[in-house]
Short mmCIF file of C-alpha atoms and ligand atoms in Angstrom, two decimals:
data_model
loop_
_atom_site.label_atom_id
_atom_site.label_comp_id
_atom_site.label_asym_id
_atom_site.label_seq_id
_atom_site.Cartn_x
_atom_site.Cartn_y
_atom_site.Cartn_z
CA MET A 1271 53.87 -24.97 18.53
CA ALA A 1272 51.24 -26.32 20.92
CA LEU A 1273 52.20 -26.40 24.60
CA THR A 1274 52.36 -29.68 26.49
CA GLY A 1275 50.07 -30.49 29.40
CA ILE A 1276 52.93 -30.08 31.89
CA VAL A 1277 53.85 -26.63 30.57
CA ILE A 1278 50.19 -25.59 30.75
CA PHE A 1279 49.92 -26.99 34.29
CA LYS A 1280 52.76 -24.75 35.46
CA LEU A 1281 50.72 -21.72 34.36
CA LEU A 1282 47.49 -22.74 36.14
CA PRO A 1283 46.58 -21.68 39.73
CA LYS A 1284 47.14 -25.24 41.08
CA THR A 1285 44.36 -24.92 43.67
CA ASN A 1286 42.50 -28.02 42.40
CA CYS A 1287 39.18 -26.31 43.11
CA GLY A 1288 37.36 -28.38 40.48
CA GLU A 1289 35.24 -25.54 39.09
CA CYS A 1290 36.37 -26.36 35.55
CA GLY A 1291 34.60 -29.73 35.73
CA VAL A 1292 37.62 -31.93 36.46
CA PRO A 1293 39.02 -32.50 39.96
CA THR A 1294 42.56 -31.21 39.45
CA CYS A 1295 44.48 -28.51 37.59
CA LEU A 1296 46.70 -31.24 36.12
CA ALA A 1297 43.71 -33.04 34.59
CA PHE A 1298 42.47 -29.72 33.20
CA ALA A 1299 45.92 -28.99 31.73
CA MET A 1300 46.00 -32.38 30.01
CA ASN A 1301 42.53 -31.85 28.56
CA LEU A 1302 43.50 -28.38 27.40
CA ALA A 1303 46.60 -29.69 25.68
CA ALA A 1304 44.47 -32.32 23.93
CA GLY A 1305 42.04 -29.64 22.74
CA LYS A 1306 39.17 -31.20 24.70
CA VAL A 1307 38.28 -28.12 26.76
CA GLU A 1308 38.52 -24.38 26.46
CA LEU A 1309 40.67 -22.20 28.68
CA ALA A 1310 37.60 -20.14 29.62
CA ALA A 1311 36.40 -23.12 31.71
CA CYS A 1312 38.89 -22.07 34.42
CA PRO A 1313 37.83 -18.73 35.90
CA TYR A 1314 41.10 -18.24 37.82
CA VAL A 1315 43.74 -18.08 35.08
CA SER A 1316 45.79 -14.85 35.27
CA GLU A 1317 45.87 -12.48 32.30
CA GLU A 1318 49.56 -13.19 31.86
CA ALA A 1319 48.98 -16.93 31.79
CA LYS A 1320 46.04 -16.44 29.41
CA ALA A 1321 48.28 -14.72 26.90
CA ARG A 1322 50.82 -17.53 27.07
CA LEU A 1323 48.18 -20.22 26.82
CA GLU A 1324 46.42 -18.67 23.88
CA GLU A 1325 47.84 -21.04 21.34
CA ALA A 1326 47.36 -24.17 23.41
CA SER A 1327 43.84 -23.22 24.43
CA ALA A 1328 42.60 -22.43 20.93
CA PRO A 1329 40.68 -25.43 19.56
CA PRO A 1330 42.23 -26.73 16.31
CA ILE A 1331 39.02 -25.72 14.54
CA ARG A 1332 37.67 -22.46 15.88
CA LEU A 1333 34.21 -22.40 17.41
CA VAL A 1334 32.26 -19.73 15.54
CA THR A 1335 28.89 -18.36 16.68
CA ILE A 1336 26.36 -16.96 14.23
CA GLY A 1337 23.41 -15.07 15.65
CA VAL A 1338 22.39 -14.20 19.19
CA GLY A 1339 20.30 -15.64 22.00
CA ALA A 1340 18.91 -19.13 22.37
CA ARG A 1341 18.83 -19.83 18.62
CA ALA A 1342 22.45 -18.74 17.98
CA LEU A 1343 24.26 -21.36 15.92
CA LYS A 1344 27.66 -22.64 17.00
CA ILE A 1345 29.76 -24.36 14.36
CA GLY A 1346 33.31 -25.71 14.37
CA GLY A 1347 35.06 -26.64 17.62
CA GLU A 1348 35.64 -30.13 16.21
CA THR A 1349 38.47 -32.24 17.58
CA VAL A 1350 38.35 -35.52 15.64
CA MET A 1351 38.37 -36.70 12.04
CA PHE A 1352 36.07 -39.64 12.73
CA ARG A 1353 33.04 -39.80 14.96
CA HIS A 1354 34.06 -43.09 16.60
CA GLU A 1355 37.28 -41.47 17.93
CA LYS A 1356 35.21 -39.37 20.34
CA ARG A 1357 32.22 -37.51 18.88
CA PHE A 1358 31.38 -34.69 16.51
CA GLU A 1359 30.63 -31.58 18.54
CA ASN A 1360 28.51 -29.04 16.67
CA PRO A 1361 25.99 -30.09 14.03
CA PRO A 1362 26.12 -28.18 10.74
CA GLY A 1363 23.53 -25.46 10.26
CA LEU A 1364 21.12 -25.88 7.37
CA ALA A 1365 20.23 -22.71 5.47
CA ILE A 1366 17.53 -21.84 2.95
CA LEU A 1367 18.28 -19.34 0.23
CA PHE A 1368 16.47 -16.02 -0.30
CA SER A 1369 17.31 -13.54 -3.03
CA ASP A 1370 16.33 -9.96 -3.67
CA ALA A 1371 15.61 -11.08 -7.23
CA MET A 1372 12.70 -13.20 -5.94
CA ASP A 1373 9.17 -11.80 -6.04
CA GLU A 1374 7.29 -11.17 -2.82
CA ALA A 1375 5.07 -14.24 -3.15
CA GLU A 1376 8.12 -16.50 -3.35
CA VAL A 1377 9.73 -14.84 -0.33
CA ASN A 1378 6.51 -15.25 1.66
CA ALA A 1379 6.19 -18.89 0.62
CA ARG A 1380 9.75 -19.61 1.74
CA LEU A 1381 9.22 -17.91 5.08
CA GLU A 1382 6.07 -19.94 5.57
CA ARG A 1383 7.84 -23.22 4.76
CA LEU A 1384 10.67 -22.30 7.10
CA GLY A 1385 8.17 -21.91 9.92
CA GLN A 1386 6.27 -25.08 9.05
CA LEU A 1387 9.05 -27.57 8.36
CA GLN A 1388 9.99 -28.32 11.95
CA TYR A 1389 9.93 -31.79 13.44
CA GLU A 1390 9.89 -33.30 16.92
CA ARG A 1391 11.94 -36.44 17.26
CA VAL A 1392 13.16 -38.20 20.43
CA GLY A 1393 12.37 -35.03 22.36
CA LEU A 1394 14.40 -32.77 20.09
CA LYS A 1395 13.19 -30.07 17.75
CA LEU A 1396 14.71 -30.56 14.31
CA ARG A 1397 14.67 -27.60 11.92
CA PRO A 1398 16.90 -25.46 9.69
CA GLU A 1399 18.77 -22.76 11.59
CA LEU A 1400 19.71 -20.24 8.94
CA VAL A 1401 18.49 -18.05 6.12
CA ALA A 1402 21.00 -17.09 3.43
CA ILE A 1403 19.96 -13.78 1.90
CA LYS A 1404 21.62 -13.08 -1.42
CA ALA A 1405 22.03 -9.64 -3.04
CA GLU A 1406 21.48 -10.32 -6.73
CA SER A 1407 19.74 -7.13 -7.85
CA GLY A 1408 22.72 -4.90 -7.10
CA ASN A 1409 20.32 -2.47 -5.42
CA ALA A 1410 21.26 -1.69 -1.79
CA GLU A 1411 17.78 -0.48 -0.83
CA LYS A 1412 16.09 -3.54 -2.27
CA PHE A 1413 18.54 -5.84 -0.50
CA ALA A 1414 18.12 -4.05 2.84
CA ALA A 1415 14.31 -4.24 2.47
CA LEU A 1416 14.48 -8.00 1.89
CA VAL A 1417 16.83 -8.48 4.84
CA ASN A 1418 14.42 -6.52 6.99
CA LYS A 1419 11.43 -8.55 5.82
CA VAL A 1420 13.14 -11.89 6.40
CA LYS A 1421 14.41 -10.74 9.77
CA GLN A 1422 10.87 -9.86 10.83
CA GLY A 1423 9.53 -13.12 9.42
CA THR A 1424 11.84 -15.56 11.21
CA ASP A 1425 14.13 -15.83 14.20
CA ALA A 1426 16.52 -18.03 12.21
CA ASN A 1427 20.14 -16.87 12.00
CA ILE A 1428 21.15 -14.80 9.00
CA ILE A 1429 23.82 -15.05 6.31
CA LEU A 1430 24.23 -11.92 4.18
CA MET A 1431 25.53 -12.84 0.73
CA SER A 1432 27.30 -10.42 -1.58
CA ASP A 1433 30.85 -9.77 -2.72
CA ASN A 1434 30.06 -6.05 -2.80
CA PRO A 1435 30.99 -4.50 0.59
CA ASP A 1436 28.48 -1.67 0.09
CA LEU A 1437 25.62 -4.14 -0.33
CA LEU A 1438 26.84 -6.13 2.66
CA ALA A 1439 26.92 -2.90 4.68
CA ALA A 1440 23.33 -2.08 3.63
CA GLY A 1441 22.12 -5.54 4.64
CA LEU A 1442 24.10 -5.42 7.85
CA LYS A 1443 22.49 -2.12 8.82
CA ALA A 1444 19.11 -3.88 8.74
CA CYS A 1445 20.12 -6.83 10.94
CA ALA A 1446 23.34 -5.99 12.84
CA ASP A 1447 21.58 -6.84 16.13
CA ARG A 1448 21.20 -10.44 14.89
CA LYS A 1449 24.98 -10.82 14.35
CA PRO A 1450 24.76 -12.27 10.82
CA LEU A 1451 27.51 -14.09 8.97
CA LEU A 1452 29.01 -11.79 6.34
CA TYR A 1453 29.56 -13.75 3.13
CA ALA A 1454 32.05 -13.22 1.66
CA ALA A 1455 35.52 -11.72 1.91
CA THR A 1456 37.36 -12.33 -1.36
CA LYS A 1457 40.79 -11.30 -2.60
CA ASP A 1458 39.21 -8.15 -4.06
CA ASN A 1459 37.34 -6.90 -1.00
CA VAL A 1460 38.99 -8.49 2.03
CA GLU A 1461 40.05 -5.17 3.64
CA GLN A 1462 36.56 -3.60 3.44
CA VAL A 1463 34.77 -6.76 4.60
CA ALA A 1464 37.27 -7.14 7.46
CA ASN A 1465 36.43 -3.59 8.56
CA LEU A 1466 32.70 -4.36 8.44
CA ALA A 1467 33.22 -7.50 10.50
CA LYS A 1468 35.34 -5.63 13.06
CA GLU A 1469 32.92 -2.72 13.41
CA SER A 1470 29.91 -4.99 13.84
CA SER A 1471 31.64 -7.88 15.69
CA CYS A 1472 30.09 -10.26 13.16
CA PRO A 1473 31.62 -13.48 11.85
CA VAL A 1474 32.83 -13.41 8.27
CA ALA A 1475 33.13 -16.05 5.55
CA VAL A 1476 36.05 -16.11 3.13
CA LYS A 1477 35.65 -17.33 -0.42
CA GLY A 1478 38.73 -18.35 -2.39
CA SER A 1479 39.02 -19.84 -5.83
CA ASN A 1480 41.11 -22.62 -4.24
CA LEU A 1481 42.58 -23.52 -0.86
CA GLU A 1482 45.78 -21.51 -1.43
CA GLU A 1483 43.69 -18.39 -1.85
CA VAL A 1484 41.61 -19.31 1.20
CA ILE A 1485 44.82 -19.56 3.26
CA GLN A 1486 45.91 -16.09 2.12
CA LEU A 1487 42.51 -14.67 3.03
CA THR A 1488 42.27 -16.21 6.50
CA THR A 1489 45.84 -15.12 7.21
CA LYS A 1490 44.96 -11.54 6.27
CA LEU A 1491 41.83 -11.58 8.40
CA THR A 1492 43.51 -12.98 11.49
CA ALA A 1493 46.33 -10.43 11.07
CA ALA A 1494 43.57 -7.78 11.12
CA LYS A 1495 42.26 -9.35 14.37
CA VAL A 1496 39.19 -10.84 12.70
CA ASN A 1497 39.09 -14.37 14.06
CA ASP A 1498 35.52 -15.61 13.66
CA ILE A 1499 35.92 -16.98 10.17
CA VAL A 1500 34.05 -19.51 8.05
CA ILE A 1501 35.70 -21.03 4.95
CA ASP A 1502 34.22 -21.45 1.48
CA SER A 1503 36.83 -23.27 -0.60
CA GLY A 1504 35.13 -21.95 -3.73
CA SER A 1505 34.59 -25.30 -5.41
CA ARG A 1506 31.12 -26.06 -6.79
CA ALA A 1507 31.96 -29.52 -8.16
CA LEU A 1508 31.05 -32.22 -5.64
CA ARG A 1509 34.29 -34.17 -5.96
CA GLN A 1510 36.54 -31.15 -5.44
CA ALA A 1511 34.34 -29.64 -2.74
CA PHE A 1512 34.34 -32.94 -0.83
CA GLN A 1513 38.10 -33.25 -1.16
CA ASP A 1514 38.49 -29.68 0.11
CA GLN A 1515 36.47 -30.53 3.23
CA ILE A 1516 38.74 -33.46 4.00
CA VAL A 1517 41.92 -31.43 3.40
CA ILE A 1518 40.67 -28.54 5.57
CA ARG A 1519 39.67 -30.79 8.47
CA SER A 1520 42.80 -32.88 8.23
CA ALA A 1521 45.18 -29.90 8.02
CA ALA A 1522 43.52 -28.26 11.02
CA LEU A 1523 43.41 -31.36 13.22
CA THR A 1524 46.43 -33.41 12.31
CA LYS A 1525 48.85 -30.63 11.29
CA LYS A 1526 47.42 -27.92 13.58
CA PHE A 1527 47.53 -25.65 10.54
CA ARG A 1528 45.88 -22.49 11.86
CA PRO A 1529 44.96 -20.80 8.53
CA LEU A 1530 42.56 -23.69 7.84
CA GLY A 1531 41.40 -24.10 11.44
CA PHE A 1532 37.87 -22.80 10.82
CA PRO A 1533 34.45 -24.29 10.10
CA THR A 1534 33.27 -24.38 6.50
CA ILE A 1535 30.27 -23.36 4.42
CA VAL A 1536 29.16 -25.39 1.39
CA PHE A 1537 26.63 -24.71 -1.35
CA PRO A 1538 24.78 -27.80 -2.64
CA CYS A 1539 22.33 -25.21 -4.04
CA GLU A 1540 25.01 -24.17 -6.53
CA MET A 1541 26.14 -27.70 -7.44
CA THR A 1542 23.02 -28.98 -9.19
CA ARG A 1543 19.54 -27.92 -10.32
CA ASP A 1544 17.99 -31.26 -9.42
CA PRO A 1545 16.39 -31.01 -5.93
CA MET A 1546 16.96 -34.71 -5.16
CA LYS A 1547 20.61 -34.56 -6.23
CA GLU A 1548 20.98 -31.45 -4.11
CA ALA A 1549 19.67 -33.35 -1.08
CA VAL A 1550 22.11 -36.20 -1.74
CA ILE A 1551 25.00 -33.74 -2.02
CA ALA A 1552 23.89 -32.03 1.18
CA SER A 1553 23.84 -35.41 2.94
CA VAL A 1554 27.49 -35.93 1.94
CA PHE A 1555 28.44 -32.68 3.66
CA VAL A 1556 26.37 -33.48 6.74
CA ALA A 1557 28.60 -36.53 7.14
CA LYS A 1558 31.87 -34.79 6.15
CA TYR A 1559 32.44 -31.94 7.21
CA GLY A 1560 30.16 -29.04 6.33
CA GLY A 1561 29.73 -26.33 8.97
CA ILE A 1562 26.89 -24.61 7.12
CA ILE A 1563 24.99 -26.22 4.25
CA VAL A 1564 23.04 -23.86 2.01
CA LEU A 1565 19.99 -25.34 0.26
CA SER A 1566 18.17 -23.73 -2.65
CA ASN A 1567 14.80 -24.42 -1.06
CA LEU A 1568 13.11 -26.48 1.64
CA GLN A 1569 11.15 -29.63 0.76
CA GLY A 1570 9.88 -31.81 3.57
CA GLU A 1571 10.77 -35.03 1.74
CA SER A 1572 14.44 -34.09 1.54
CA LEU A 1573 14.77 -31.85 4.61
CA PHE A 1574 13.50 -34.40 7.12
CA PRO A 1575 16.00 -37.14 6.13
CA LEU A 1576 18.81 -34.55 6.27
CA LEU A 1577 17.78 -33.44 9.75
CA VAL A 1578 17.59 -37.04 10.97
CA GLU A 1579 20.94 -37.89 9.38
CA ARG A 1580 22.46 -34.89 11.11
CA MET A 1581 20.95 -35.84 14.45
CA ASN A 1582 22.26 -39.40 14.16
CA ILE A 1583 25.78 -38.41 13.18
CA TYR A 1584 26.07 -35.74 15.85
CA THR A 1585 24.71 -37.92 18.65
CA ASP A 1586 27.49 -38.77 21.08
CA PRO A 1587 28.17 -42.47 20.39
CA GLN A 1588 29.23 -42.93 24.02
CA ARG A 1589 26.00 -41.47 25.46
CA PRO A 1590 22.63 -42.87 24.44
CA LEU A 1591 19.86 -40.33 23.90
CA ALA A 1592 17.99 -40.08 27.17
CA THR A 1593 14.65 -38.68 28.33
CA THR A 1594 14.28 -36.81 31.62
CA GLU A 1595 13.28 -38.96 34.58
CA GLY A 1596 9.81 -38.36 36.03
CA ILE A 1597 6.07 -38.91 35.72
CA TYR A 1598 4.66 -38.39 32.22
CA GLU A 1599 0.91 -37.85 31.99
CA ILE A 1600 -0.40 -39.16 28.68
CA GLY A 1601 -3.96 -38.42 27.52
CA GLY A 1602 -5.11 -36.64 30.71
CA PRO A 1603 -5.03 -39.50 33.27
CA ASN A 1604 -7.11 -39.51 36.46
CA GLU A 1605 -7.02 -41.34 39.80
CA ASN A 1606 -8.15 -44.60 38.18
CA SER A 1607 -5.67 -44.58 35.31
CA PRO A 1608 -3.00 -47.25 34.82
CA VAL A 1609 0.55 -46.60 36.00
CA LEU A 1610 3.29 -48.03 33.78
CA ILE A 1611 7.04 -47.84 34.19
CA THR A 1612 9.86 -47.87 31.66
CA THR A 1613 13.46 -46.68 31.25
CA ASN A 1614 14.71 -43.34 29.98
CA PHE A 1615 16.30 -44.61 26.74
CA SER A 1616 14.71 -42.11 24.36
CA LEU A 1617 13.69 -44.65 21.78
CA THR A 1618 12.05 -46.81 24.44
CA TYR A 1619 10.23 -43.81 25.86
CA PHE A 1620 8.93 -42.68 22.46
CA LEU A 1621 7.81 -46.16 21.46
CA VAL A 1622 6.00 -46.74 24.75
CA SER A 1623 4.45 -43.27 24.96
CA GLY A 1624 3.41 -43.50 21.30
CA GLU A 1625 1.64 -46.80 21.85
CA ILE A 1626 -0.09 -45.48 24.98
CA GLU A 1627 -1.29 -42.46 23.00
CA SER A 1628 -2.59 -44.64 20.20
CA SER A 1629 -4.45 -46.84 22.73
CA ARG A 1630 -6.47 -43.76 23.80
CA VAL A 1631 -6.32 -45.03 27.39
CA PRO A 1632 -5.06 -42.17 29.58
CA CYS A 1633 -2.04 -43.33 31.62
CA TYR A 1634 0.72 -42.29 33.95
CA LEU A 1635 4.08 -43.36 32.59
CA LEU A 1636 6.97 -43.44 35.06
CA VAL A 1637 10.27 -42.92 33.27
CA MET A 1638 13.25 -44.00 35.34
CA ASN A 1639 16.80 -42.81 34.78
CA THR A 1640 18.81 -45.85 33.68
CA ASP A 1641 21.57 -43.77 32.06
CA GLY A 1642 19.75 -43.95 28.75
CA LEU A 1643 19.81 -47.77 28.59
CA SER A 1644 16.93 -49.80 27.19
CA VAL A 1645 14.79 -52.11 29.35
CA MET A 1646 16.75 -55.31 28.67
CA THR A 1647 20.18 -53.70 28.79
CA SER A 1648 19.52 -51.79 31.99
CA TRP A 1649 18.01 -54.89 33.60
CA ALA A 1650 21.09 -56.92 32.64
CA ALA A 1651 23.29 -54.12 34.02
CA GLY A 1652 21.44 -54.14 37.35
CA LYS A 1653 20.04 -50.64 36.83
CA PHE A 1654 16.39 -51.59 36.24
CA VAL A 1655 15.84 -54.11 39.01
CA ALA A 1656 13.57 -54.21 42.06
CA ASP A 1657 16.15 -52.61 44.42
CA ALA A 1658 16.48 -49.61 42.12
CA ILE A 1659 12.91 -49.36 40.84
CA ALA A 1660 11.21 -49.38 44.26
CA PRO A 1661 12.95 -46.25 45.68
CA PHE A 1662 12.34 -44.45 42.39
CA VAL A 1663 8.60 -45.27 42.41
CA LYS A 1664 8.29 -44.08 46.02
CA LYS A 1665 10.20 -40.88 45.23
CA THR A 1666 7.87 -39.96 42.35
CA GLY A 1667 4.85 -39.67 44.68
CA ILE A 1668 2.70 -41.50 42.11
CA TRP A 1669 0.50 -43.11 44.77
CA ASP A 1670 -0.79 -39.64 45.72
CA LYS A 1671 -2.17 -39.28 42.20
CA VAL A 1672 -4.08 -42.57 41.92
CA LYS A 1673 -6.52 -44.47 44.14
CA HIS A 1674 -5.19 -47.93 43.28
CA LYS A 1675 -1.71 -49.32 43.94
CA LYS A 1676 -1.02 -51.22 40.74
CA LEU A 1677 2.18 -50.89 38.78
CA VAL A 1678 2.61 -52.30 35.26
CA ILE A 1679 6.18 -53.35 34.55
CA PRO A 1680 7.60 -54.35 31.14
CA GLY A 1681 7.22 -58.06 30.38
CA TYR A 1682 10.99 -58.34 29.92
CA ILE A 1683 11.57 -57.75 33.64
CA ALA A 1684 8.83 -60.08 34.88
CA ALA A 1685 11.46 -61.70 37.10
CA GLU A 1686 11.54 -58.53 39.21
CA SER A 1687 7.84 -58.71 40.15
CA GLY A 1688 8.40 -60.71 43.36
CA GLY A 1689 11.17 -58.41 44.55
CA LEU A 1690 9.07 -55.36 43.76
CA GLU A 1691 6.08 -56.64 45.69
CA GLU A 1692 8.38 -57.04 48.70
CA GLU A 1693 9.97 -53.61 48.30
CA LEU A 1694 6.69 -51.81 47.53
CA ALA A 1695 4.51 -53.14 50.33
CA GLY A 1696 0.82 -53.24 49.42
CA CYS A 1697 1.49 -52.66 45.76
CA GLU A 1698 0.27 -55.09 43.10
CA ILE A 1699 2.79 -55.65 40.33
CA LEU A 1700 1.28 -56.43 36.94
CA ILE A 1701 3.33 -57.89 34.12
CA GLY A 1702 2.83 -55.84 30.98
CA PRO A 1703 3.66 -56.85 27.43
CA ARG A 1704 7.21 -57.46 26.28
CA GLU A 1705 6.81 -55.46 23.10
CA SER A 1706 5.50 -51.92 23.09
CA ALA A 1707 3.33 -52.74 20.05
CA HIS A 1708 1.18 -54.92 22.32
CA ILE A 1709 0.52 -52.14 24.85
CA PRO A 1710 -2.77 -50.89 23.30
CA ALA A 1711 -4.35 -54.37 23.44
CA TYR A 1712 -3.08 -54.81 27.01
CA LEU A 1713 -4.48 -51.46 28.17
CA LYS A 1714 -7.93 -52.28 26.81
CA THR A 1715 -8.11 -54.98 29.51
CA TRP A 1716 -7.08 -52.61 32.34
CA LYS A 1717 -9.27 -52.42 35.45
CA PRO A 1718 -8.31 -50.26 38.46
FE1 SF4 B 366 42.51 -25.65 38.57
FE2 SF4 B 366 41.18 -23.67 37.39
FE3 SF4 B 366 40.21 -26.15 37.28
FE4 SF4 B 366 40.22 -24.82 39.59
S1 SF4 B 366 39.06 -24.28 37.76
S2 SF4 B 366 40.83 -26.98 39.24
S3 SF4 B 366 42.08 -23.64 39.41
S4 SF4 B 366 42.13 -25.44 36.40
#
C-alpha cells in the first residue's frame, strides 16, 4: 500500500534545504505521496529510507526511456486520467515501420521521408521519434543488416520487432548502444526476452492476447527484475484496443495496480490498410493513452496533423507556450531599422515575426517576458505596461544597435505611450497596428 505524506516525511532528512525544488521536506513528502515528484529529486535520502520509500516513490505509471542522448524518448510517468486535472507529462512517440521484407529502395525512401518530415511550430521541432524494425524474413543476418542500415540512416530511437528471441538478439547486437525497445515478450518467450533485456539494460515490450495475459507477463518480468516495460494489450480492433487503454490507465492510476502501471504501445498500422483511417485511429491514441504509436508509413498530410494534435494535448494547460525574452533580429536589420516590441506568448511572437518577415523590412523585435500572456491579457494584468516595459527596453541594450530612438508598440497598448515617453527619456513612442496582419503595410511607411 502507498505510504502517506507524513510517513514519508519521517524518513526524509528534514533539513529543508530546498534542493528538491520545494522549500521544505514536508512539502516534498506530500508531493511524493501524490506521485507528483520522484524520490531521486532529493539527493540526501539514505539508502535505508530509499528502500522503504520505493513503493511510494514509484510513479503509478512507470517512466520508461527508449534510446540514449538528447533524442531519447521518455514515455509514461503519467499521473492523471484527464488533462484538465493537471497535465499530461510525456507525449507519445510516433514510429514508422521498417521490415526486412522490404526492398532496399523502399527502405531508402522511408529513411528519406523520416529525415524530411520535420516541422517547426511555435519554436518547437515536431517529428516522429522512433523507427520500428520488424523481422519478417526469419533470417537473422538479413534482419541485423537492416537494423544496421536504419541505425546509420537516422538518429531516431529504435524498436526491434520479433517474437523470436534469436532474431531479437541479432538485431540487438547491431544497435545495443542505442538502447532499443525489445518487442515483444510473449507467454512463449518471456524468459529468453527477459534475459536479453537484463543483459543489455534495454526496455522490453510485452504482448498478451488480452489484459489477463499482459498482467501475467509484467508480473513475471518484474519478478525477474526487469522493470522498464511497455504494454501491448494485443488487440488490433479499434474498439477493444481503445477500451484496453482506458482500463490500463485507470487501473494504474485509480487502483494503483502495479502490473498495469506501464506505458503502452499501439499499432494503428495493423488495424487498417486505409492510410487515412490509420491516421484517424492514431489520433484516437494520441488523445487516449498511447505511449508509442506505430504507423505503417509517413505521409505529410496525416503526420503533421498528428504532431500538432500531440503538441496541443501535451501542452501544460496551466502554462501558456512562451518564447524566450530578448532581441530578435529579423531579416538582417541595421542601425536604421525599426524596433518593435511584443510579448512572449508564442502565438503572438510567431504571428508578429511572420508578418515582419513577409513585409521584407528588416526589423529588431523586442520580445518581453510576460509569463506567456498575449498583449491584451498581459496589459490587463499589469505585466505589459510602461513601468514594466521601460526597464526591459533599457536592459536589452537596443539603443546601442540603432541610431534612432523610436519604439513601435502594439496598437492595443496605445494608452501606455505617454508613460513610456516619460520612462524612456528621449525616446519617441510610435503606435503600431492593433492586428499583426497590418504590420507589413505599417512597416512600408517606416522612416528612421
Ligand atoms: Fe528535504 Fe531532500 Fe528536499 Fe532538501 S532536497 S528539502 S532534504 S526533501
